[in-house]
XYZ file of N, CA, C and O in Angstrom:
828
model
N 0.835 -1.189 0.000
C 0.000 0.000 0.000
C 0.875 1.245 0.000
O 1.846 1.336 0.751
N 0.531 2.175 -0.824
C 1.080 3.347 -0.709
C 0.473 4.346 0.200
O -0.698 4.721 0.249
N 1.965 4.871 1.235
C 1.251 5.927 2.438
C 2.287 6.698 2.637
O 3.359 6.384 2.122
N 2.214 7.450 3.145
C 3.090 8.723 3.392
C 3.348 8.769 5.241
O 3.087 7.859 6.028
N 3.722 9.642 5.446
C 3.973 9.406 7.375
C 3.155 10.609 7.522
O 2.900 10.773 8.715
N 2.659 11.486 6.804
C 1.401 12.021 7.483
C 0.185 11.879 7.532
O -0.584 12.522 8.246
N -0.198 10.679 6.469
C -1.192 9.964 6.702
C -1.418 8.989 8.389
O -2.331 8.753 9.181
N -0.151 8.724 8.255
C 0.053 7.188 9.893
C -0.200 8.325 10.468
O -1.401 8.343 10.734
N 0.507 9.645 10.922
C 0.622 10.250 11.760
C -1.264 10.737 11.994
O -1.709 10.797 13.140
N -1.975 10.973 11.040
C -3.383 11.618 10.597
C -4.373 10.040 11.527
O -5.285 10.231 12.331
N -3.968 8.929 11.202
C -4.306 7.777 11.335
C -4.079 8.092 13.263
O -4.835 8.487 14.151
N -3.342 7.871 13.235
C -2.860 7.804 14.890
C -3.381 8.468 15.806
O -3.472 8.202 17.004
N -3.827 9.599 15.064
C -4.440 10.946 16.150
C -6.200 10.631 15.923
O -6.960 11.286 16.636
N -6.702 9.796 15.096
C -7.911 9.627 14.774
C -8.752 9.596 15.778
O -8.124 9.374 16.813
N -9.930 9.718 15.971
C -10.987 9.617 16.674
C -11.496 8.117 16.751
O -12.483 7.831 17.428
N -10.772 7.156 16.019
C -11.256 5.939 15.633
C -10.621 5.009 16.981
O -11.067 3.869 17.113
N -9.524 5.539 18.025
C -8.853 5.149 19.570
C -10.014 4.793 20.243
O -11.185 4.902 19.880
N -9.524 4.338 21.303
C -10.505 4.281 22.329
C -9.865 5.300 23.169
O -8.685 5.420 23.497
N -11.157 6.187 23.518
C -10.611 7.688 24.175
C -10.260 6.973 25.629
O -10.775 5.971 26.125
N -9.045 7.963 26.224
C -8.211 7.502 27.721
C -7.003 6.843 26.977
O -6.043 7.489 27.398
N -6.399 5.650 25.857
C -5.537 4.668 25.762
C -4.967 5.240 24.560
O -5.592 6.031 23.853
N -3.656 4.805 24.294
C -2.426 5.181 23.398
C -3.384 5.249 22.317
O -4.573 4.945 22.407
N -2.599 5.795 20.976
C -3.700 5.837 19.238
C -2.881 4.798 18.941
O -1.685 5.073 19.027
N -3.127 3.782 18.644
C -2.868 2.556 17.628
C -3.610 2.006 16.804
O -4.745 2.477 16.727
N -3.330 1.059 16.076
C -4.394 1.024 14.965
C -4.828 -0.154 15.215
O -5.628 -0.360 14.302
N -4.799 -1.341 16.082
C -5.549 -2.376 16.370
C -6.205 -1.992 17.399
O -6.496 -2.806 18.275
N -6.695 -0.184 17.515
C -7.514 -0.031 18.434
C -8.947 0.188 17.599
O -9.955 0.306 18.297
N -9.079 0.243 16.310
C -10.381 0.475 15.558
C -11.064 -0.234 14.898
O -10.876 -1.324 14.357
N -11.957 0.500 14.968
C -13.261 -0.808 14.081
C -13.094 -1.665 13.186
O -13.761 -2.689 13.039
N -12.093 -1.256 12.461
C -11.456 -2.500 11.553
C -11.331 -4.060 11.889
O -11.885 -5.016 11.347
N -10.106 -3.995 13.336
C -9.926 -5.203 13.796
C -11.392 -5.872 14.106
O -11.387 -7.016 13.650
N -12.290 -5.643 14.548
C -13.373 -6.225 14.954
C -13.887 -7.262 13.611
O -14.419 -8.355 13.803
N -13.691 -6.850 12.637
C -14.736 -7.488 11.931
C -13.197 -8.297 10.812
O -13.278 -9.218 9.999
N -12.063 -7.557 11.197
C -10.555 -8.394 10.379
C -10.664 -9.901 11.630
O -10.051 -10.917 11.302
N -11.277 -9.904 12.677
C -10.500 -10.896 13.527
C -12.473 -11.361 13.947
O -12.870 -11.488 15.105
N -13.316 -11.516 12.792
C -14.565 -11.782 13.667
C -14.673 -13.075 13.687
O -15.750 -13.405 14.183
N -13.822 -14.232 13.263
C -13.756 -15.660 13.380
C -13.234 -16.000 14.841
O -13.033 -17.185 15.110
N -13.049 -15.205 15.619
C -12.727 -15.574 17.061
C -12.744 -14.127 18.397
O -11.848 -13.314 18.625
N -13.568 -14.208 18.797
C -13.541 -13.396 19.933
C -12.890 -12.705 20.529
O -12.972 -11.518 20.847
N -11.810 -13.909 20.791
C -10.380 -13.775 21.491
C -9.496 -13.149 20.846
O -8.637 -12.446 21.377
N -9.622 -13.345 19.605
C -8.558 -12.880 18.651
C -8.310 -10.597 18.695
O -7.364 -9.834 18.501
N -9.612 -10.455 19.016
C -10.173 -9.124 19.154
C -8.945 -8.445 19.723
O -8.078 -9.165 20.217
N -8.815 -7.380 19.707
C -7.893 -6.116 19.716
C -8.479 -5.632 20.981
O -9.704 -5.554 20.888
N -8.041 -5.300 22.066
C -9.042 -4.416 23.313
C -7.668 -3.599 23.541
O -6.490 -3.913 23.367
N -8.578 -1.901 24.204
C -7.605 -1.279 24.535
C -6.312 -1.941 25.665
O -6.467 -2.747 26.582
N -5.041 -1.262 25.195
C -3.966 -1.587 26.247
C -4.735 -1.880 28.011
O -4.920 -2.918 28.647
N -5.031 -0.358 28.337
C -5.140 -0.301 29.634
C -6.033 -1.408 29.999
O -5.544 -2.156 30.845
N -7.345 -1.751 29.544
C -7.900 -2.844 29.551
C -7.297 -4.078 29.428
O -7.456 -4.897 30.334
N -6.633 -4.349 28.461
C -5.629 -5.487 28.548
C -4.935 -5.794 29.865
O -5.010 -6.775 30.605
N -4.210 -4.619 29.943
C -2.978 -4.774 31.430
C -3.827 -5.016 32.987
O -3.434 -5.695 33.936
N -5.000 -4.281 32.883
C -6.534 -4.657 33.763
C -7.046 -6.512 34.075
O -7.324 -7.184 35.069
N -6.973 -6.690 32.950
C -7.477 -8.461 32.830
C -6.337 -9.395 32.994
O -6.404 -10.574 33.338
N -4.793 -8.383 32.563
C -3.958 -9.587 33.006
C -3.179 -9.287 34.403
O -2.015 -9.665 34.538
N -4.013 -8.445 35.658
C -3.607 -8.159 36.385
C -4.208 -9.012 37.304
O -3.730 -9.532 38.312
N -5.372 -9.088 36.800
C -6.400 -9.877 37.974
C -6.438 -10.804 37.975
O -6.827 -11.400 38.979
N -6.011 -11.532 36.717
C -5.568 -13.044 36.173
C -4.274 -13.672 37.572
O -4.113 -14.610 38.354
N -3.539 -12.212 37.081
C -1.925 -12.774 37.851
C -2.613 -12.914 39.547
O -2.469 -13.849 40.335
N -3.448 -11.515 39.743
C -3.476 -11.367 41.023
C -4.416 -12.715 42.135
O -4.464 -12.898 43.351
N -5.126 -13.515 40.765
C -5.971 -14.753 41.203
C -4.950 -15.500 41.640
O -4.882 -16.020 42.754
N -4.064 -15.571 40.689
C -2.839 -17.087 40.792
C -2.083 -16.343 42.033
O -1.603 -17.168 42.810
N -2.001 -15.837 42.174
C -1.055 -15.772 43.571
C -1.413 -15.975 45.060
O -0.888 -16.611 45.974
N -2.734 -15.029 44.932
C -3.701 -14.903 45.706
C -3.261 -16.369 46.876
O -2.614 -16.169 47.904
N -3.627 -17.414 46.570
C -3.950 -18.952 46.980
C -2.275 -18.963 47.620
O -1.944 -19.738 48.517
N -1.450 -18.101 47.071
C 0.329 -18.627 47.541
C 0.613 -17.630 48.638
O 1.626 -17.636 49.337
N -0.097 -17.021 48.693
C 0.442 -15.831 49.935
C 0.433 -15.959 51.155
O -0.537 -16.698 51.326
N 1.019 -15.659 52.511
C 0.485 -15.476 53.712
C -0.364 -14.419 53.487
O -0.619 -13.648 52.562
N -0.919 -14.726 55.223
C -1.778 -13.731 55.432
C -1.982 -12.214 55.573
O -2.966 -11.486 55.443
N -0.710 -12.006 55.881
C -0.125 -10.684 56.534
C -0.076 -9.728 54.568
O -0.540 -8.597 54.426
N 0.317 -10.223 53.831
C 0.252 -9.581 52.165
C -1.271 -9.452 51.792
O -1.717 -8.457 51.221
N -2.193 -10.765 52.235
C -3.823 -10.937 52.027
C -3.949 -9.532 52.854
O -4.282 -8.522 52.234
N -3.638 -9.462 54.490
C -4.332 -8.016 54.899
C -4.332 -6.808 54.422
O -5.241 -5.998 54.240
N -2.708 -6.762 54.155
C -1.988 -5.304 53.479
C -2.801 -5.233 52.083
O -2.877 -4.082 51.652
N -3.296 -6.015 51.451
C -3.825 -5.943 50.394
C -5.215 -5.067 50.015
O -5.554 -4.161 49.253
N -5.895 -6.096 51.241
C -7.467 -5.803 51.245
C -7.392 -4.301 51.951
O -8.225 -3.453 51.632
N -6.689 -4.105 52.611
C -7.020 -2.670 53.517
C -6.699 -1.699 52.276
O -7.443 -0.746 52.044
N -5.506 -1.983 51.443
C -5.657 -1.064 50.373
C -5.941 -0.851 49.654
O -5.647 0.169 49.030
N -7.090 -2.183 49.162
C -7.877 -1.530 48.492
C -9.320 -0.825 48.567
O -9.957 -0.290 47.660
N -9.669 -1.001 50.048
C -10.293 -0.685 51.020
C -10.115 1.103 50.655
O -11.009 1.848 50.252
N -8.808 1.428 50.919
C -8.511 3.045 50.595
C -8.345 3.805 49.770
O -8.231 5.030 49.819
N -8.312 2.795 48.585
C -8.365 3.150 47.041
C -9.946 3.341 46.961
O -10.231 4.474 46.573
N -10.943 2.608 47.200
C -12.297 3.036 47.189
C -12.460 4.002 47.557
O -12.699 4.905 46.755
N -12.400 4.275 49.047
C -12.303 5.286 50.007
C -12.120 6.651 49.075
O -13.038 7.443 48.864
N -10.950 6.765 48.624
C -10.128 8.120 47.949
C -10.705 8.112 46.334
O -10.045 8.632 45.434
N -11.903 7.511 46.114
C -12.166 7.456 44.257
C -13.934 7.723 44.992
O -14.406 7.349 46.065
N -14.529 8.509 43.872
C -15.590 8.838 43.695
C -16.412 8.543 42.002
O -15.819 8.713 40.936
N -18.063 8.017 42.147
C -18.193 8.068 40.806
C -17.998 7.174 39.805
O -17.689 5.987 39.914
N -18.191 7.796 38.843
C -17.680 5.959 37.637
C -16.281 5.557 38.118
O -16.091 4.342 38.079
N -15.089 6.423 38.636
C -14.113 5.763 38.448
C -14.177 4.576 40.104
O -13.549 3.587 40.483
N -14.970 5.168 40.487
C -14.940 4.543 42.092
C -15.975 2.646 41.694
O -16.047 1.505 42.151
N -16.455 3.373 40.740
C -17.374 2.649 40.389
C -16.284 1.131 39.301
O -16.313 -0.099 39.309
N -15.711 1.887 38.755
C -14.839 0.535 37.682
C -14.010 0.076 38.639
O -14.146 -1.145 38.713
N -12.847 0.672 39.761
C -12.209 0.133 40.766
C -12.838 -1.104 41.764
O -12.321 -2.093 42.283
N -14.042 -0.613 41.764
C -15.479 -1.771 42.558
C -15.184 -3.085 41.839
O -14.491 -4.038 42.197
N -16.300 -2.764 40.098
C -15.576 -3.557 39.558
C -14.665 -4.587 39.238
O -14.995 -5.766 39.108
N -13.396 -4.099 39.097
C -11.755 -4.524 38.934
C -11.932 -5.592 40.141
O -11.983 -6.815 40.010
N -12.022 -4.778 41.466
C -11.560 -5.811 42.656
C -12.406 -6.552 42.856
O -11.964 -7.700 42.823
N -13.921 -6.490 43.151
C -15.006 -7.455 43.003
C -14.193 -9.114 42.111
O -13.870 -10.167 42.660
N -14.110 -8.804 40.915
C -13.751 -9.489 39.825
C -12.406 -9.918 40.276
O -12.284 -11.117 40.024
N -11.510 -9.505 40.752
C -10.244 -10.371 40.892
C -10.241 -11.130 42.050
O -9.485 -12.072 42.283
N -11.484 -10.503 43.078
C -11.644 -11.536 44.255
C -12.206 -12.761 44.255
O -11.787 -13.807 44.752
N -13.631 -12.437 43.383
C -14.013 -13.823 43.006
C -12.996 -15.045 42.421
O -12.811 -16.169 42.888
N -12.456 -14.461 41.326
C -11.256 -15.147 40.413
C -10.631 -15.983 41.737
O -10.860 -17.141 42.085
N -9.871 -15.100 42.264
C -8.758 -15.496 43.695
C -9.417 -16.496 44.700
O -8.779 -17.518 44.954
N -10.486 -16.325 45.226
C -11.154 -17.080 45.903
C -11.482 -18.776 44.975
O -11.166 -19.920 45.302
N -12.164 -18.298 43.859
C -12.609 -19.511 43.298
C -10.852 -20.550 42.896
O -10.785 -21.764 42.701
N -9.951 -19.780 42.888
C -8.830 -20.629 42.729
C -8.429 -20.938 44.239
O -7.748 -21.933 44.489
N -8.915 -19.961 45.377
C -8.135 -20.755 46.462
C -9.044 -22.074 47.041
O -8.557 -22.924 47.786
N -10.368 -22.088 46.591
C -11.617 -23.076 46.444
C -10.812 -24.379 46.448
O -10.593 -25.262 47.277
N -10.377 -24.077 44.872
C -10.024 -25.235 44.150
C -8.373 -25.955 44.937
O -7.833 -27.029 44.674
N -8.025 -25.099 45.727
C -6.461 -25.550 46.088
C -7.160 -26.858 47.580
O -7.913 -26.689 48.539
N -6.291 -28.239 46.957
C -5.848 -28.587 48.757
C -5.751 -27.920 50.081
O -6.127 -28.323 51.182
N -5.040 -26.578 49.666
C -3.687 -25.750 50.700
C -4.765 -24.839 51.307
O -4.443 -24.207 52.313
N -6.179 -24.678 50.745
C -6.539 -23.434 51.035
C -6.808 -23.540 52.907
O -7.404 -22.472 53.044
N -6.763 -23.908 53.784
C -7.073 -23.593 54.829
C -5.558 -23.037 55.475
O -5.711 -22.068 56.219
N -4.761 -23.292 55.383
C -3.460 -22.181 55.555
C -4.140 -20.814 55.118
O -3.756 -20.073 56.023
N -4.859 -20.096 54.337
C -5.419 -19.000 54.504
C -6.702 -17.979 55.355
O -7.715 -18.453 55.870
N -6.472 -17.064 55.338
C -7.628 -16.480 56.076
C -7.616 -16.633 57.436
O -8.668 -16.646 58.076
N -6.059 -16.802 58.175
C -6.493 -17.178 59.699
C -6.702 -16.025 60.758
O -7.378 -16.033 61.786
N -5.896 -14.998 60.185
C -6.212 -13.713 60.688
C -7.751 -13.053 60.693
O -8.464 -13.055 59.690
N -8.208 -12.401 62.186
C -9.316 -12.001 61.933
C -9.477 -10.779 61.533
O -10.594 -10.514 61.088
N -8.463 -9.701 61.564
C -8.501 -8.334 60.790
C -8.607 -9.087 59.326
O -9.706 -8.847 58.827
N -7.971 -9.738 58.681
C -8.024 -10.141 57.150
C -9.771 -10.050 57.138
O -10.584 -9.159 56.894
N -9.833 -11.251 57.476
C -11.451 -11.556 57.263
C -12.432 -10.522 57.890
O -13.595 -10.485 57.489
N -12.041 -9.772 58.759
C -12.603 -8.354 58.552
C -13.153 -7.285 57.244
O -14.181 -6.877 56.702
N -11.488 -7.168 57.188
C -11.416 -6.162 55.730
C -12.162 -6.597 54.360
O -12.727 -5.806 53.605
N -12.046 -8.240 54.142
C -12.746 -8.706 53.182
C -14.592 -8.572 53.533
O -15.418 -8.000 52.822
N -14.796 -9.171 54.614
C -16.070 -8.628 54.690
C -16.658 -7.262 54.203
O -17.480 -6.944 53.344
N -15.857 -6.556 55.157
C -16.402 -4.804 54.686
C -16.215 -4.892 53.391
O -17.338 -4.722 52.917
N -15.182 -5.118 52.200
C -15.012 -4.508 51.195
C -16.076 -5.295 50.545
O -16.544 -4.758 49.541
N -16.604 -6.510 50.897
C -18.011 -7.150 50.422
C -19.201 -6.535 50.267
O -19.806 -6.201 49.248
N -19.586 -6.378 52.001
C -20.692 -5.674 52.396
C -21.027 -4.540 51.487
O -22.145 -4.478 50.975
N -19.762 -3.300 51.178
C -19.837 -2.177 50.589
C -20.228 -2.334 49.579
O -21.222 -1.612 49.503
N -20.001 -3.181 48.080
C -20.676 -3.423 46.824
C -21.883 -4.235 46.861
O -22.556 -4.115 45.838
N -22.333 -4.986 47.693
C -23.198 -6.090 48.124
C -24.557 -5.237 47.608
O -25.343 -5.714 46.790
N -24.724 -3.803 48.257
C -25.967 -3.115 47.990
C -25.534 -1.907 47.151
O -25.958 -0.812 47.519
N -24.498 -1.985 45.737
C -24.445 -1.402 44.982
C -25.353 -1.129 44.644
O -26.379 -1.748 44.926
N -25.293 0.423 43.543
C -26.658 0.729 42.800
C -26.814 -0.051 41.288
O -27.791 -0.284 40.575
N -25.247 -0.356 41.153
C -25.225 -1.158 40.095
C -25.480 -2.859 40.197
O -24.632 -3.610 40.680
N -26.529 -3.230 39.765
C -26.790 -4.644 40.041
C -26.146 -5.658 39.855
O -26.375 -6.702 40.466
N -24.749 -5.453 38.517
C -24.112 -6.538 38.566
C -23.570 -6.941 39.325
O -23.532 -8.117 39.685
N -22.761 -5.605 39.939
C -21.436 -5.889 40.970
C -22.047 -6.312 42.542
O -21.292 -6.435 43.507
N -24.356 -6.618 42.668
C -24.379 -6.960 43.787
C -24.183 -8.344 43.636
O -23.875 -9.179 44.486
N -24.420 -8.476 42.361
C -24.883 -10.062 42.165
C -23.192 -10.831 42.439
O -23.046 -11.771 43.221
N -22.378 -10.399 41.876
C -20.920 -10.591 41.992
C -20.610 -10.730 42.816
O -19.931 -11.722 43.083
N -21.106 -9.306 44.184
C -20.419 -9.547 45.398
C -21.053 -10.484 46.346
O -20.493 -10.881 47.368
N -22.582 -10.921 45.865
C -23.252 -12.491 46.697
C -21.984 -13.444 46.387
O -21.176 -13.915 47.187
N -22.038 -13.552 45.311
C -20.930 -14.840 44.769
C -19.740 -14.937 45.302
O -19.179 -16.017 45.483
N -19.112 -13.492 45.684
C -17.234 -13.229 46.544
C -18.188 -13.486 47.979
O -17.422 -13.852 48.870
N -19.089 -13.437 48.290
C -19.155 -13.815 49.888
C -19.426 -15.089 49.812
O -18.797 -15.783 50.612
N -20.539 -15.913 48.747
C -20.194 -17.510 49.226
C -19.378 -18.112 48.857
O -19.335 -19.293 49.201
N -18.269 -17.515 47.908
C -16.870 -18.243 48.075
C -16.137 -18.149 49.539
O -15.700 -19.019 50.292
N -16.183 -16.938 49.606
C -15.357 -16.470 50.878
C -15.777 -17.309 52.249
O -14.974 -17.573 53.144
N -17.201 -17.686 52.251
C -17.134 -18.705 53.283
C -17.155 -19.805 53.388
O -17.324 -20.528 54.370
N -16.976 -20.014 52.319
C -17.107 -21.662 51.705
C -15.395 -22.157 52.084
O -15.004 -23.189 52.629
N -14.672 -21.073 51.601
C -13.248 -21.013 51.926
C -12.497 -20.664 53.276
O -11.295 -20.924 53.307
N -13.002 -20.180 54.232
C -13.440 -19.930 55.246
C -13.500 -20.940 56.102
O -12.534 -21.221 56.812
N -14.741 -21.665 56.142
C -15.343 -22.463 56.997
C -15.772 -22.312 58.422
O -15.888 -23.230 59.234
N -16.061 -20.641 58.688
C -16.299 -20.445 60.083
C -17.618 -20.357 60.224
O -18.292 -19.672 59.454
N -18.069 -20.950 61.093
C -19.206 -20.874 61.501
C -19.704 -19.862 62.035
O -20.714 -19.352 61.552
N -19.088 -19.348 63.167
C -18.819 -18.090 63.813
C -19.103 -16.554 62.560
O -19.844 -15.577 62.661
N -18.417 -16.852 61.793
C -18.016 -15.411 60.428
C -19.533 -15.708 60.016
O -20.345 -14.798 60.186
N -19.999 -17.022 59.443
C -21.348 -17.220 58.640
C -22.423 -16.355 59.513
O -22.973 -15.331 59.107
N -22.647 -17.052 60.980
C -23.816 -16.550 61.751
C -23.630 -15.346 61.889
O -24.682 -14.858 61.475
N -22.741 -14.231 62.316
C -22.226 -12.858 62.168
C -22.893 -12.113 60.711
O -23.757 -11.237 60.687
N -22.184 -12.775 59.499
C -22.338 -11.604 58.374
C -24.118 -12.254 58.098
O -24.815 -11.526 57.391
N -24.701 -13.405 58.579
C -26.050 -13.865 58.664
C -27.085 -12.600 59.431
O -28.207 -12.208 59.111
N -26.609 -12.382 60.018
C -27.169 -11.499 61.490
C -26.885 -10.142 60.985
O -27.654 -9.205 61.199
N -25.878 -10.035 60.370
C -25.661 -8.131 60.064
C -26.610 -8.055 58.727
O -27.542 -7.281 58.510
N -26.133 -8.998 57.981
C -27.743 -8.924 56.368
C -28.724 -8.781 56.815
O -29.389 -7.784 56.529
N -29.190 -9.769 57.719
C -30.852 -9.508 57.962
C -31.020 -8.350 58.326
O -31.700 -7.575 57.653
N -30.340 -7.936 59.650
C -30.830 -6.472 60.585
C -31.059 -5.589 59.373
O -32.142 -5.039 59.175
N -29.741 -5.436 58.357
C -29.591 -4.395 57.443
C -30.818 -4.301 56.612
O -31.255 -3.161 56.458
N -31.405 -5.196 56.095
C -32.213 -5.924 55.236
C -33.427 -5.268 56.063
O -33.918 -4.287 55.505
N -34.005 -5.642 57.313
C -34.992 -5.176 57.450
C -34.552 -4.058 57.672
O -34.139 -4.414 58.776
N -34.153 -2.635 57.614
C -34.314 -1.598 57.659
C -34.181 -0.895 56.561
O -34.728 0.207 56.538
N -33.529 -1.292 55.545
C -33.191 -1.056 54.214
C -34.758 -0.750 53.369
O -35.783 -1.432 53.353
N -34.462 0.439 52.769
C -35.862 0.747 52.177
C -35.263 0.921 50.357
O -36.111 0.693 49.494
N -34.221 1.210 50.025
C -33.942 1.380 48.768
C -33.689 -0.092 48.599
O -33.174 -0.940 49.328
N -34.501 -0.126 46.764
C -33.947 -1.472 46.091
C -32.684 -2.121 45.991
O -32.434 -3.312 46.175
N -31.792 -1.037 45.626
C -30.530 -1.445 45.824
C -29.999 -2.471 46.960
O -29.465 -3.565 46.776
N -30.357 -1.679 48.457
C -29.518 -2.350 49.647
C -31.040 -3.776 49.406
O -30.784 -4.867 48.897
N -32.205 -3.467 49.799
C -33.162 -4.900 50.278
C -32.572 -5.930 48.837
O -32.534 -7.077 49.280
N -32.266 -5.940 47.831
C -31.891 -6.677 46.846
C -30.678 -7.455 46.868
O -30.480 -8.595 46.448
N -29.793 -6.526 47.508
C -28.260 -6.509 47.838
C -27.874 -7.557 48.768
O -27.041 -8.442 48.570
N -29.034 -7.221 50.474
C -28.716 -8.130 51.263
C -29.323 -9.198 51.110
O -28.847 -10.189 51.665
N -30.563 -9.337 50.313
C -31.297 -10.769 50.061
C -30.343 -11.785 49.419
O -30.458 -13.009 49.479
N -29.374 -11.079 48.788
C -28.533 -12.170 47.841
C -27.296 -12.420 48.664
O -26.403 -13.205 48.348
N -27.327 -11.716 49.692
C -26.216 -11.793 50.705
C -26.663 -12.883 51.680
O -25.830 -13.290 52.489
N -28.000 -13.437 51.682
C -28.512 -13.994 52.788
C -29.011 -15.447 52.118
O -29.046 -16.382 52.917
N -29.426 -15.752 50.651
C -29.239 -16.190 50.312
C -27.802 -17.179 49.980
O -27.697 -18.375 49.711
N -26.945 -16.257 50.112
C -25.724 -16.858 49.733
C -25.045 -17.333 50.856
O -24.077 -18.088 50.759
N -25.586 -16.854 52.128
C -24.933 -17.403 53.486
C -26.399 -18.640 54.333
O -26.390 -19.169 55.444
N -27.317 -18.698 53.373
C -28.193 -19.641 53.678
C -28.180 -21.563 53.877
O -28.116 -22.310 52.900
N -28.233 -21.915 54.902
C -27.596 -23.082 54.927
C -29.075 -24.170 55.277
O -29.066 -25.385 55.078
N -30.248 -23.400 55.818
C -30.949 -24.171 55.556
C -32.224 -23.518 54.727
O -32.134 -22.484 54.065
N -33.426 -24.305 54.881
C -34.724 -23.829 54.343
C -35.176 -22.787 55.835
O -35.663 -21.666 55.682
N -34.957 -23.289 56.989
C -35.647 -22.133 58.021
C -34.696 -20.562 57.682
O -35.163 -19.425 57.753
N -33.442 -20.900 57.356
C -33.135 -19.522 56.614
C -33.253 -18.632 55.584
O -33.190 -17.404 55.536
N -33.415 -19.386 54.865
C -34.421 -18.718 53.711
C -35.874 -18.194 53.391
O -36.269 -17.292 52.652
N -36.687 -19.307 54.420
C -37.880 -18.377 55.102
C -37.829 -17.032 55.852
O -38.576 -16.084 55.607
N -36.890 -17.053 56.772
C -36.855 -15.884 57.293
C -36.630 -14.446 55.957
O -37.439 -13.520 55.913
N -35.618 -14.519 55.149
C -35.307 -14.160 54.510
C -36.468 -13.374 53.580
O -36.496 -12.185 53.263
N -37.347 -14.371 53.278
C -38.500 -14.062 52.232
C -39.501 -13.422 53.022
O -40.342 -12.707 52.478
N -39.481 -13.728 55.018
C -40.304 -12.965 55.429
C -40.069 -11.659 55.826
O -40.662 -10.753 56.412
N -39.084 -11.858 55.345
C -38.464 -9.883 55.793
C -39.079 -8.933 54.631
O -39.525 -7.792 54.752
N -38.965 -9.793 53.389
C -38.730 -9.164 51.945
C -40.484 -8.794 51.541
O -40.872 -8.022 50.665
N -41.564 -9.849 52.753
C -42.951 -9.884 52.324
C -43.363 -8.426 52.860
O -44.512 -8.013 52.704
């Protein structure tokens, strides 16, 4: 093909980027439909990229760590919420929601996993950072964060932690008047439900 370098250069600065990420050219509509025989094959912005293979890495490790890196972890991201407002507070939710589940469902799957979580500040911090998306306004990330709490106690195994975050859903639950939180903790109570008399209660809060 014949091109000149102020064409690439014309190309590069295009509107055709994904606005926020470098101008490259496997960032535009082109690739979508050059690579539509496979999904995977697809072009996604950098920052997005380095996003999915962070949470990937941060799953696989997750299961190898002591506890004391698990705390330092969760508290900071605990303060990264804290200090973000808004959509961006909102994609950070997101991000960590999503790499916890990941992390959990691989420490599920490990032999080793009861070497984790013995600290009770850890399992603190993970709670709260639960609880907090649990009655998002955004519905995916409540439905997500039911799923990071019945991993989390499944992985867990305290009885003690279950009847606790059991007892703080309901109270919350019956006082909760926005859809968001009564939706939020039902799936929270659901997900820490171990029999049918708990799930009645549950539905009689919600009647």
């Amino acid at each position: 093909h014949n091109t000149t370098d102020q064409i690439i250069e014309e190309r590069l600065r295009s509107s055709h980027s994904v606005p926020g990420t470098p101008s490259v050219f496997e960032h535009d509509e082109i690739d979508l439909y050059l690579h539509h025989s496979s999904i995977s094959g697809r072009s996604i912005p950098l920052n997005v990229a380095v996003i999915d293979a962070s949470m990937i890495l941060f799953s696989q490790l997750f299961p190898l760590l002591e506890d004391k890196y698990h705390q330092a972890m969760s508290q900071r991201f605990l303060e990264i919420i804290r200090l973000t407002k808004g959509s961006r507070q909102e994609a950070i939710e997101a991000n960590l929601i999503t790499a916890l589940a990941m992390a959990l469902n691989n420490v599920a799957s490990t032999r080793e996993r009861s070497i984790c979580f013995t600290e009770g500040q850890l399992k603190k911090s993970l709670c709260t950072l639960i609880l907090h998306t649990l009655c998002h306004s955004n519905p995916t990330l409540r439905c997500a964060s039911s799923h990071v709490l019945s991993r989390l106690i499944q992985v867990i195994d305290d009885s003690h932690l279950r009847s606790d975050l059991t007892r703080i859903c309901l109270e919350r639950l019956k006082d909760a008047r926005d859809i968001p939180s009564r939706t939020g903790y039902a799936l929270g109570l659901a997900s820490l439900c171990q029999s049918s008399q708990h799930l009645n209660r549950t539905v009689a809060v919600l009647q």
